[in-house]
Short mmCIF file of C-alpha atoms in Angstrom, two decimals:
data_model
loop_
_atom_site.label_atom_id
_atom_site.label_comp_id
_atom_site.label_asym_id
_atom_site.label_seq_id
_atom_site.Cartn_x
_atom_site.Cartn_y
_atom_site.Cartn_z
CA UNK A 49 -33.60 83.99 -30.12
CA UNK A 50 -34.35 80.36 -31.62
CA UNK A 51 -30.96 80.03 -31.84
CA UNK A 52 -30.27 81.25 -27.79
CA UNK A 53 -32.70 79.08 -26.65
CA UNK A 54 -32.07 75.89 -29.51
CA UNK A 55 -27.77 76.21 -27.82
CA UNK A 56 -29.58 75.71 -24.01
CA UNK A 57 -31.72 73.14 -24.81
CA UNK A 58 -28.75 71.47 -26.55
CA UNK A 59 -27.01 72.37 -23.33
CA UNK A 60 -29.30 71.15 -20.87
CA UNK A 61 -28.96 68.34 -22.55
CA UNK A 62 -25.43 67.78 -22.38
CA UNK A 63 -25.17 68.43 -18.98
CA UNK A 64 -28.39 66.07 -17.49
CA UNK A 65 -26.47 63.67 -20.28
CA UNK A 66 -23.00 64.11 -18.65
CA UNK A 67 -25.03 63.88 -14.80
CA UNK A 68 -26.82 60.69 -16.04
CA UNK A 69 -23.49 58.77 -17.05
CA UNK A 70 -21.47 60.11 -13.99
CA UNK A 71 -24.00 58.86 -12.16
CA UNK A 72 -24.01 55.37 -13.49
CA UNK A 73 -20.30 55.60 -13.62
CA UNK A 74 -20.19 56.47 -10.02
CA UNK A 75 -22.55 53.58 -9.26
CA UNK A 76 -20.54 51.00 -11.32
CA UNK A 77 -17.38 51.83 -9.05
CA UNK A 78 -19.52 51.49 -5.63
CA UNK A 79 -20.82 48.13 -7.23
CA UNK A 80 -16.84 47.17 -8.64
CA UNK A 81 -15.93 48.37 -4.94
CA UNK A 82 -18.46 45.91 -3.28
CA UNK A 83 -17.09 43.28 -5.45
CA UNK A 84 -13.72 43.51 -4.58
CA UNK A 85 -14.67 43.44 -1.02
CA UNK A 86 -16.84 40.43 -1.27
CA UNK A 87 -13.78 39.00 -3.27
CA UNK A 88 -11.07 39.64 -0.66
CA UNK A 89 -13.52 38.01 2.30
CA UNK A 90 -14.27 35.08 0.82
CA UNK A 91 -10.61 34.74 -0.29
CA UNK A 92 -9.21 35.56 3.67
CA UNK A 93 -12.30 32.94 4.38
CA UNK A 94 -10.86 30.64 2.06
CA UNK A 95 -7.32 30.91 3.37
CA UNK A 96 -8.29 30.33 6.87
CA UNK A 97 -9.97 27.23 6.13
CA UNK A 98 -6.90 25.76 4.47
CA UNK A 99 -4.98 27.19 7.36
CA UNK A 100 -7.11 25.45 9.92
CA UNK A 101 -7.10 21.93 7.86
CA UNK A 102 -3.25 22.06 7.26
CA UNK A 103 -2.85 22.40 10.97
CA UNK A 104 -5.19 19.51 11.79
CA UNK A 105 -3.45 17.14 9.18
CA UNK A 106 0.24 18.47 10.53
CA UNK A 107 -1.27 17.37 13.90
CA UNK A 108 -2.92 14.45 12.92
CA UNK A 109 1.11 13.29 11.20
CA UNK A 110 2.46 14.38 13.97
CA UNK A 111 0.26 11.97 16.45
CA UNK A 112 1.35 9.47 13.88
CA UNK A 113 4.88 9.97 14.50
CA UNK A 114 4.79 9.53 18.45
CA UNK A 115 3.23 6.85 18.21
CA UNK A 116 5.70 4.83 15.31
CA UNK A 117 8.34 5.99 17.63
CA UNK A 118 6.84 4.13 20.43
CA UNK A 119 5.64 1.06 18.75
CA UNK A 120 9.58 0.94 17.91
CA UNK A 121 10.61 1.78 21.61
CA UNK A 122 7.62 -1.01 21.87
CA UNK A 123 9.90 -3.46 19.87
CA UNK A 124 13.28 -2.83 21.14
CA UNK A 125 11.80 -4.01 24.66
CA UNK A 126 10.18 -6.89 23.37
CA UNK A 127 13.20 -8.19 21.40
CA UNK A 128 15.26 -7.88 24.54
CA UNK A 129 12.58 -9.83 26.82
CA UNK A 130 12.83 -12.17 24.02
CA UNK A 131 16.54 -12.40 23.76
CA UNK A 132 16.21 -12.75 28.05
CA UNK A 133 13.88 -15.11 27.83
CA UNK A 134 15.82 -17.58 25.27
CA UNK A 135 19.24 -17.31 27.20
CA UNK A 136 17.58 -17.84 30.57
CA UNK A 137 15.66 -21.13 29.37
CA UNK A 138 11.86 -19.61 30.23
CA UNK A 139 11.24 -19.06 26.19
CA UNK A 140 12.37 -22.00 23.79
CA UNK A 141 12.54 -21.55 20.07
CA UNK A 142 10.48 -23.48 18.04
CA UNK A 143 11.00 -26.50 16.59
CA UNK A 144 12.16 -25.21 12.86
CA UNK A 145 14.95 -22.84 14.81
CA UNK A 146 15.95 -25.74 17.30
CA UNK A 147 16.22 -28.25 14.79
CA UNK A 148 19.53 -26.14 14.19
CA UNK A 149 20.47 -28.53 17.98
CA UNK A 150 21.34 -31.45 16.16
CA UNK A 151 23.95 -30.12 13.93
CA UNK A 152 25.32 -27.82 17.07
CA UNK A 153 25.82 -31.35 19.11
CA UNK A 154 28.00 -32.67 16.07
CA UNK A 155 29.64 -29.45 15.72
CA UNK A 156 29.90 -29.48 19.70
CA UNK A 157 31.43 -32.69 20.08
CA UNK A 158 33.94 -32.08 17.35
CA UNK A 159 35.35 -29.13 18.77
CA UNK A 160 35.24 -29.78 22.92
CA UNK A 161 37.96 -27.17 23.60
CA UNK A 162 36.06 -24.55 22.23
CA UNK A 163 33.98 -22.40 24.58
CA UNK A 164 30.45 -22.41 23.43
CA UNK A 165 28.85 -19.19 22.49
CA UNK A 166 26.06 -20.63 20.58
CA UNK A 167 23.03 -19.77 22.99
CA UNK A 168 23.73 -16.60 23.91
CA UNK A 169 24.35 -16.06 19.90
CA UNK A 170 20.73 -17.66 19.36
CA UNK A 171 19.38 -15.54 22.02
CA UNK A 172 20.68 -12.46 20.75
CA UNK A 173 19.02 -13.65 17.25
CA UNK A 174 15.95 -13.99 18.44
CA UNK A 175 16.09 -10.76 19.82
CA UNK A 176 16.82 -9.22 16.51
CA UNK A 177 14.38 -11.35 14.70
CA UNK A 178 11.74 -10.36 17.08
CA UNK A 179 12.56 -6.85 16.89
CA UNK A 180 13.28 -6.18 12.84
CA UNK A 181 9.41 -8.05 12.54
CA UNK A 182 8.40 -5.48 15.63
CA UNK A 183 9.91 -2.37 13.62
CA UNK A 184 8.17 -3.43 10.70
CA UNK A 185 4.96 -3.91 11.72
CA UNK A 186 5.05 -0.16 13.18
CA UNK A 187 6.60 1.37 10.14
CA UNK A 188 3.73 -0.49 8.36
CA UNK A 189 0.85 0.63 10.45
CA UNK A 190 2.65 3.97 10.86
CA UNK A 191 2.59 4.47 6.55
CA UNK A 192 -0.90 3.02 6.47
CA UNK A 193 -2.08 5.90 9.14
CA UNK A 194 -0.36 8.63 6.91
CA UNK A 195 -1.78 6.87 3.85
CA UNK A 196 -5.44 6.76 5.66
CA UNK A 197 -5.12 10.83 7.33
CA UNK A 198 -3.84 11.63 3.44
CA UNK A 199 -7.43 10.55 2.68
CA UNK A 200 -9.40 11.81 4.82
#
């Protein structure tokens, strides 16, 4: 009889052994479920932040980019009012670029027969002079915007 009732006790132990460690088992899954949950939230969190920043830099370039393309539209017109305003007589060029006259009378008067093209070619100079300097200062201000959003 010692022995019937020393095999239950061993028994009962067993079993509230095995129902102690499925429990904690069981409870270490809910918990390693929990985490994974809380891990795949904060990671959709996570990607929806970058999501929302990338599109506010991508808008941000792209702002950037209308408005280099205008400051070059901007330049094109102004080297063309310039080039208008040279051949017409209501803009002169400075003194450095008309200095050039001197020479141009010598040349001039050495070669009478020839028609002369020389204003409308200085015109059309200072057109491209006025632009290339226009186009550059957008392409710079345009790179030091992207440089500046970059940083941001």
């Amino acid at each position: 009889m010692i022995r019937i009732l020393a095999s239950i006790v061993v028994a009962l132990a067993l079993l509230l052994g095995y129902a102690m460690w499925a429990k904690s088992h069981a409870q270490a899954e809910a918990e390693k479920a929990v985490a994974a949950q809380d891990l795949a939230e904060s990671t959709l969190a996570a990607v929806e932040r970058a999501r929302k920043s990338e599109q506010a830099k991508a808008k941000q370039l792209e702002t950037i980019a209308a408005q280099y393309e205008q400051d070059k539209a901007d330049a094109q017109d102004k080297a063309s009012t310039v080039a208008a305003g040279v051949a017409d007589g209501t803009l002169q060029l400075r003194m450095e670029w008309a200095g050039c006259e001197t020479q141009r009378l010598s040349d001039a008067a050495a070669s009478a027969s020839q028609s002369d093209g020389g204003a409308g070619d200085r015109a059309a100079s200072a057109g491209r002079i006025i632009r290339a300097a226009a186009a550059a200062d957008a392409q710079v201000r345009g790179l030091q915007a992207v440089v500046k959003a970059d940083r941001q």
